[in-house]
């Protein structure tokens, strides 16, 4: 018989930390804390298997679940001495979601469940605090109506704001018991008026409504978007945690808070968090009230005049500090904690591995390894390679002039500039148009997640360091400033005002998530420097990885950037990018317009010196590291003007008729140029192009070897071949040029000629191609396009739908399709190395910087990956993690 419900409390639990797939992260950790003897309100977890059953069986529950829940409620009631639904001594509960992967704020929560018109009086009498009882009841009505009855919470806020205004109140804490009674009355009337039926009074109806809402929230839009952004499978489902309520809103000896055992922004080994006296949990994260600091040190640094928990509740603070240390030591990782204090008694509501910035992740991992808490290998595995992208963004130039108009909390590091937008939808729209935006909100909610993802950075005027905006921005690696209270946001007028300055929608705004500054206009940025913990961890990673990491680079700036980030060579230099410079495009066009080979060679001769200079500089920058240069690849029409006006202008500059230029352009126009006259087809039809490029490469190699004193071994790559005969024709021309250069210079050239495998036929014929090709580089951008028959440039119209409907798990242009494209890579690898055992193999598509694709390359046994310069650190760490997984699998 399947077990659907697992209880916990009073120092014992039916679950444990290693049962997160079944109990979800929250449920597993509540069970673990109970087993550790920590103060956890008793409760029970309805497993993720119920969620799976629920959606697989037409949104109905297993038959046994009702009885199992009743038994668990009785168990909890016995522990706390209360009975669920009892009018005189009621057990009140919270109902929370809890997936196996942390999804902060994405699913729904209901607190104070079990309150109704009768039980609220019992709570008031038992506590001796009617204000607390009715405050809790109004919160329950608002949360339950929003989560379960789908009645928007802002309607309740309007009622409350109007009441406070009419009575001269500023804060919620200004309201007394009679005030909350009146609010409850108005809330209930509002619900009945809008929904046509009274607010539910039966606690059993309330409970099952809330359980259904939590399961339903697994499929709400914000959860779907979050899962897509974080690659969380829909099939995992969520658990439901039902827990006896403890109350932080019972007076000045009660509180609620959120804390981290280390600073989640910087990684500093110091308790970090916020709390509120006389409040419930949602008050802290919603930004409704400005929270107070946990520690006295943090209060002083923040310049706050509100007492810290260390001073206001010293005994509770001491106990909390002890428990934080116990939990970090037990889990061997920085923990994110939620707690409530009820009448000076501390209760732990949650622990989980805390979300952190890349900067913090690096520091925490390195310090824990140096302290012997974890191994170096564990430290390498602890840092998400993709998160390193956060460290690679520019920071504000400290010497630049800045028109600071306000400041807030430095919630997520990095700096960003963009146009002001006030809604998530506008952010997403402008992002789709290629524009950079800063999302400005009074406070964010989970419904804003798509706009936060589309924005360069986020600014809010409310909320603290653990607010929704702060937590989500840190997870996304977006700069964020929260709680900028001096800035006034007017949604209706589309303006922000601060310090006498008013900016409107569309104006440029800069935020600095490291300092909390908000700046009018754009500010010059500085490139990051990789040092400290970054250098330490990357050194450890380099010590365990097998895969080499190269960069895609063709400009000196790209090459230097890549080398600074630890690239071990250039895996793809796209020579066509060098042709688009103003001084060279004319010669290219002359070559295209030439009527015969002689004319083409004359035009190409003008490009030789420039190409030679380009290649020599790359060789010198890389200083003996390998450099792979791809011969001209794109269709020739890309170099020609497009509009009539451009054709007339270019024709005049070249001294030819516009008619001839237009006619020539028409000759090269193709219905599908990406499958047309490009790649090796150009080199075969016009061998003089490849010959000029080969000569430039070889002459540059000779010169660079002399200037650096290091051997230069260029790797020349022939693009878009379908078989051996094509490759051999081009290779023969390259070899002929090499002999001529050797004769002319007296130098002995050491070089390799290989090919890109970017067409399915080439992958299938790899064995034959490897007879003469000395290396393969998988061009997975085009290999994905030609395998799927999908144009990467046009796929955006339907890829989202395909992912949403489960046809693709992820965008195949972002992460390699291991079953299709990957299978072709495996076939080509096996067949190529069967002929040439030491065949050098790499990948040079955008997948080279994707951690999942890097792991695939390790599995297949490639020699290197090549990616954009700023993704080199990501690939280095991903390669190390892949190597560690391979080692672990071989030892299992």
mmCIF file of C-alpha atoms in Angstrom, residues 227-232 788 799 802-804 806-818 847 850 852-853:
data_model
loop_
_atom_site.group_PDB
_atom_site.id
_atom_site.type_symbol
_atom_site.label_atom_id
_atom_site.label_comp_id
_atom_site.label_asym_id
_atom_site.label_seq_id
_atom_site.Cartn_x
_atom_site.Cartn_y
_atom_site.Cartn_z
ATOM 1 C CA UNK A 227 10.761 25.890 -14.245
ATOM 2 C CA UNK A 228 11.569 26.731 -17.865
ATOM 3 C CA UNK A 229 14.226 29.275 -16.842
ATOM 4 C CA UNK A 230 15.828 26.875 -14.346
ATOM 5 C CA UNK A 231 15.373 23.602 -16.296
ATOM 6 C CA UNK A 232 13.121 22.001 -13.650
ATOM 7 C CA UNK A 788 16.572 19.397 -37.592
ATOM 8 C CA UNK A 799 10.617 26.997 -30.421
ATOM 9 C CA UNK A 802 7.800 23.239 -28.823
ATOM 10 C CA UNK A 803 9.408 23.573 -25.401
ATOM 11 C CA UNK A 804 6.067 24.353 -23.747
ATOM 12 C CA UNK A 806 7.392 19.058 -24.337
ATOM 13 C CA UNK A 807 8.626 18.355 -27.874
ATOM 14 C CA UNK A 808 11.975 19.880 -26.892
ATOM 15 C CA UNK A 809 13.140 19.884 -23.292
ATOM 16 C CA UNK A 810 15.440 22.807 -24.038
ATOM 17 C CA UNK A 811 16.309 24.979 -27.019
ATOM 18 C CA UNK A 812 18.615 22.730 -29.132
ATOM 19 C CA UNK A 813 20.621 25.794 -30.152
ATOM 20 C CA UNK A 814 21.390 26.510 -26.485
ATOM 21 C CA UNK A 815 22.097 22.980 -25.249
ATOM 22 C CA UNK A 816 23.120 20.201 -27.611
ATOM 23 C CA UNK A 817 20.523 17.616 -28.612
ATOM 24 C CA UNK A 818 22.366 14.553 -27.355
ATOM 25 C CA UNK A 847 27.315 24.858 -27.370
ATOM 26 C CA UNK A 850 26.962 25.523 -22.360
ATOM 27 C CA UNK A 852 25.360 20.539 -20.264
ATOM 28 C CA UNK A 853 26.929 20.427 -23.736
#
